[in-house]
XYZ file of C-alpha atoms in Angstrom:
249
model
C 143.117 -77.428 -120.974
C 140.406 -74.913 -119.945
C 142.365 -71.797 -121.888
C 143.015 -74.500 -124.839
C 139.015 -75.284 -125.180
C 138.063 -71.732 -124.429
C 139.894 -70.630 -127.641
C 138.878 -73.331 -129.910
C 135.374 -72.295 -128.934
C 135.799 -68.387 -129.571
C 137.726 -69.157 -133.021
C 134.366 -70.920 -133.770
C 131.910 -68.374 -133.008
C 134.335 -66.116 -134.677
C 133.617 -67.880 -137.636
C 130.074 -68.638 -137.311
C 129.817 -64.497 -136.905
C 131.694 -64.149 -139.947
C 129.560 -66.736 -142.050
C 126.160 -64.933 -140.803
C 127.777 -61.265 -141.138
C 128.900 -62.139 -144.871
C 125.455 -63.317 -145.575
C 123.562 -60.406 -143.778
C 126.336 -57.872 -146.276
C 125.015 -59.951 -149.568
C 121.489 -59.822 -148.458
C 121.435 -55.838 -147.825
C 123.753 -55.516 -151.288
C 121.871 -57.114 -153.569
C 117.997 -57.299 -152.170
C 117.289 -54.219 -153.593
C 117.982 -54.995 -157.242
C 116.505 -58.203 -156.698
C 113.046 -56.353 -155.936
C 113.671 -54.431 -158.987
C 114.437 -56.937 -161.296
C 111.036 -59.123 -160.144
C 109.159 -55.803 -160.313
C 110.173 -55.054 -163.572
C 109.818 -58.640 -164.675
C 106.326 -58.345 -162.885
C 107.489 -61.538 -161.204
C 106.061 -62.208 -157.738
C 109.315 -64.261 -155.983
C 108.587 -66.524 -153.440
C 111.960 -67.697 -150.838
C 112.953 -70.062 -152.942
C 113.113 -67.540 -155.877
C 115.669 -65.130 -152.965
C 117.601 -67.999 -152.263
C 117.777 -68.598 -156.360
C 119.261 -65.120 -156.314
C 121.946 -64.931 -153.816
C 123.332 -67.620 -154.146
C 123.049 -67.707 -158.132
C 121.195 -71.127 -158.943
C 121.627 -74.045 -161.752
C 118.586 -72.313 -163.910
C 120.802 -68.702 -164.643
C 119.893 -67.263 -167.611
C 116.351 -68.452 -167.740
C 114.520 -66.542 -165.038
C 114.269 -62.691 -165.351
C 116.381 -62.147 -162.058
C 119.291 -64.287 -163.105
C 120.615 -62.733 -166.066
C 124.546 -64.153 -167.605
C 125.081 -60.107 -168.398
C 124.716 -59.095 -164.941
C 128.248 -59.380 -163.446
C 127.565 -58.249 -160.148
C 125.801 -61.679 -159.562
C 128.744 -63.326 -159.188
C 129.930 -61.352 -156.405
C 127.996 -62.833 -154.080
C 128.894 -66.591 -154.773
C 132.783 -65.617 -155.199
C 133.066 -63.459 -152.020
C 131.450 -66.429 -150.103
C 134.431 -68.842 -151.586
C 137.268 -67.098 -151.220
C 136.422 -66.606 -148.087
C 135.366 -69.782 -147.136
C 139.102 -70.867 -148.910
C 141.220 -68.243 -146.395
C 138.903 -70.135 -143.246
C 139.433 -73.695 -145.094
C 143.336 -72.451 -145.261
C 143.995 -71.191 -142.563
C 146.208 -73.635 -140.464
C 148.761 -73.502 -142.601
C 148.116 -69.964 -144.891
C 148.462 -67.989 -141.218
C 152.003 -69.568 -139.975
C 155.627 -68.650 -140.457
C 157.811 -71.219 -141.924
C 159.929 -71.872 -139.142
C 156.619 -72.869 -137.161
C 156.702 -76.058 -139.669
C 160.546 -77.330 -139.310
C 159.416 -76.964 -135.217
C 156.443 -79.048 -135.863
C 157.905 -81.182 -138.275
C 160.457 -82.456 -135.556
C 157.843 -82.737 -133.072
C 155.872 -85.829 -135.324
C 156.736 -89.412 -136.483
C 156.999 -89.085 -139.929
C 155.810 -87.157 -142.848
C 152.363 -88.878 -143.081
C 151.473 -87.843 -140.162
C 152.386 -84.248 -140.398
C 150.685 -84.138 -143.728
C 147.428 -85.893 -141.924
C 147.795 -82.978 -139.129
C 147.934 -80.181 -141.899
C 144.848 -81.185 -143.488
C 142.550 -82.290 -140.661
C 142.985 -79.209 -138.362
C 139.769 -76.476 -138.589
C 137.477 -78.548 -140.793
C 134.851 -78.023 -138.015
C 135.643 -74.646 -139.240
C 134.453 -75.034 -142.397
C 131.309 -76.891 -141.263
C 130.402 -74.247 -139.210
C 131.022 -71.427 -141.984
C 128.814 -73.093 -144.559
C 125.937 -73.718 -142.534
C 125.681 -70.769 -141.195
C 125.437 -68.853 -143.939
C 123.039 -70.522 -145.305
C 120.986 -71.133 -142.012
C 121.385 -66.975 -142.160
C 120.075 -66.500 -145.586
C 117.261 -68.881 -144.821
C 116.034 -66.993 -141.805
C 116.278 -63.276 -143.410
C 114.293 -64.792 -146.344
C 111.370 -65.816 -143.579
C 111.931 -62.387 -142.074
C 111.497 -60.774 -145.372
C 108.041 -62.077 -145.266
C 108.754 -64.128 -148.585
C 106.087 -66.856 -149.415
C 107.306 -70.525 -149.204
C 105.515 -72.193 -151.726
C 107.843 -75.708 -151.981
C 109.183 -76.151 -148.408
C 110.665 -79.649 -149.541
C 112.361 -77.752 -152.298
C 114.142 -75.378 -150.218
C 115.241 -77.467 -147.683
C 116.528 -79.826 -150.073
C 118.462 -77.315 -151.987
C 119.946 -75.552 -148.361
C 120.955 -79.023 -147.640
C 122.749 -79.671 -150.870
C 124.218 -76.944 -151.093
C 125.917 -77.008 -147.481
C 127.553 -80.541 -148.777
C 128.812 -79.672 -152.223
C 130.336 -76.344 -150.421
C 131.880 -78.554 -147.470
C 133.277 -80.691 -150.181
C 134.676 -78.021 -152.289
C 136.268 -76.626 -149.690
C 137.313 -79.671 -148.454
C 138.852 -80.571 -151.886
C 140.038 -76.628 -152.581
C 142.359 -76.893 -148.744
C 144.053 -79.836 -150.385
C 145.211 -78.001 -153.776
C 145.871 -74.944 -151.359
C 148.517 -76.869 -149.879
C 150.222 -78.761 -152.519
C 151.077 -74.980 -154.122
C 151.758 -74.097 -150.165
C 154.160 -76.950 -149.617
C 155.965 -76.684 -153.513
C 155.613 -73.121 -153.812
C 154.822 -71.112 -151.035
C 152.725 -68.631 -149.397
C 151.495 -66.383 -152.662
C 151.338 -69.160 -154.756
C 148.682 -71.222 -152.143
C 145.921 -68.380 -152.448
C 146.394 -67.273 -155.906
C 145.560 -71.194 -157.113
C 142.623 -70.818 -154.447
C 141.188 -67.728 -155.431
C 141.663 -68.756 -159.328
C 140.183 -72.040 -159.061
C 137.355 -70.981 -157.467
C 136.366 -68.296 -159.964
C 137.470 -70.705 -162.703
C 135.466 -73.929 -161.625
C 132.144 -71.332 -160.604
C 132.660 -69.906 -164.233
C 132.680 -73.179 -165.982
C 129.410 -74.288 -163.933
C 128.084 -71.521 -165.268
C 128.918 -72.001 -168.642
C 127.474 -75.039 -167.960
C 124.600 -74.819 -166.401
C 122.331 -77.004 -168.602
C 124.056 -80.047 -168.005
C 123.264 -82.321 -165.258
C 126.664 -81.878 -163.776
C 126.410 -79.028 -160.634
C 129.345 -77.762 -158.410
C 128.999 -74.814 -157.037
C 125.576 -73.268 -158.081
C 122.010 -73.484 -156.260
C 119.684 -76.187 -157.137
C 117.399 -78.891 -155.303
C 118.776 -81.325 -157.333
C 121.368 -83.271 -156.046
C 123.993 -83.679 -158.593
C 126.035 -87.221 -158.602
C 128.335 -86.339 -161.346
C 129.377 -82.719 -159.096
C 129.813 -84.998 -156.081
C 132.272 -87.672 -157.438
C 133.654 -84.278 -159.270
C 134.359 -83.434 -155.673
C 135.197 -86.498 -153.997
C 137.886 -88.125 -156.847
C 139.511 -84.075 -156.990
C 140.258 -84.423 -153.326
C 140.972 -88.094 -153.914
C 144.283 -87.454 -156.319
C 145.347 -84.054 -154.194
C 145.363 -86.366 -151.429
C 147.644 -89.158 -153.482
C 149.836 -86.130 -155.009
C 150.359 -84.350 -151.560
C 151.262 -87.894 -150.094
C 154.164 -87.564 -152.061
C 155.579 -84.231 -151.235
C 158.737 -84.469 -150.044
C 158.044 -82.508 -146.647
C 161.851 -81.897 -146.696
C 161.200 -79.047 -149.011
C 159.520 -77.184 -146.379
C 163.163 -75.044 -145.385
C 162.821 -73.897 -149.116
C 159.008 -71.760 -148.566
């Protein structure tokens, strides 16, 4: 039991190292040309304005640092994602198939195997999201920017640590129907493409009230129940997978 709780622990700081090295790599990327673009601009940012930046918020493409033409932008939000989708993932993305018909014996019925698959790490997934932004947060105060709207920034940190629990919530669902019906390949491709897909399209977007995946300190109903009935009808669809199949990955 002690070995058991020992490595659920490490796996955890594991992941909360990985959630504040990733945003400690997009900070030292992209601060630079964030400076620029301001100076340039002759725009004095505040933390809120930082925040705006790296994580690409709601208002792109009306503030001089958040321009649509400026594809690098996006490598931030995408690289956190598709990350965040291998940790979400990563019960079922990291074992063999024969470690399923073992398991699959070992369980009542296919309910509850299904219920096992998608339940196991989502602490894992709490603790990725708010790190990262818990880490982006404190290198913005260390950066000496002024806060001008505290209630504003907290508010958006804490929206945006939901809607990215949910999405990855919802994204580990669709990541295992294509694991369970198609395989391996198949599970991270859909992932990966989604992700880019639905950030793309919330882009496009943007000046709608609807909000996903982009920063804002405006909580968005519509992205929520987005969120909530996508996971919803994955659930329902992956309910009915015949678990059977599983011999065939």
């Amino acid at each position: 039991m002690k070995k058991l709780s020992y490595k659920k622990n490490r796996n955890r700081l594991w992941i909360a190292a990985a959630g504040v090295l990733l945003a400690l790599l997009h900070v030292w990327v992209r601060n630079t040309t964030f400076s620029i673009n301001c100076n340039h601009a002759h725009y004095y940012p505040d933390l809120y304005d930082f925040l705006n930046y790296i994580l690409v918020g709601k208002d792109i493409g009306k503030i001089c640092y958040l321009e649509y033409t400026d594809l690098e932008l996006f490598l931030q939000p995408i690289s956190f994602l598709v990350f965040g989708l291998f940790i979400a993932g990563s019960y079922f993305l990291s074992k063999p198939t024969g470690y399923f018909q073992y398991c699959y014996t070992r369980y009542r019925n296919e309910k509850t195997f299904i219920k096992a698959l998608r339940q196991e790490h989502l602490s894992w997934i709490f603790i990725y999201s708010i790190t990262y932004y818990v880490t982006l947060f404190v290198v913005g105060c260390r950066c000496s920017y002024q806060i001008h709207n505290w209630k504003a920034i907290l508010s958006a940190i804490s929206i945006g640590i939901l809607m990215k629990i949910l999405f990855f919530v919802m994204m580990k669902e669709l990541m295992l129907l294509y694991f369970l019906k198609k395989g391996l390949i198949s599970a991270i491709l859909s992932g990966i493409l989604g992700s880019i897909i639905l950030l793309m399209m919330n882009v496009a977007m943007s000046g709608i009230k609807m909000n996903v995946l982009l920063f804002s300190d405006q909580v968005s109903i519509a992205g929520i129940l987005f969120l909530i009935i996508g996971y919803i009808i994955l659930r329902i669809v992956n309910k009915k997978v015949d678990l059977l199949e599983l011999e065939h990955i």
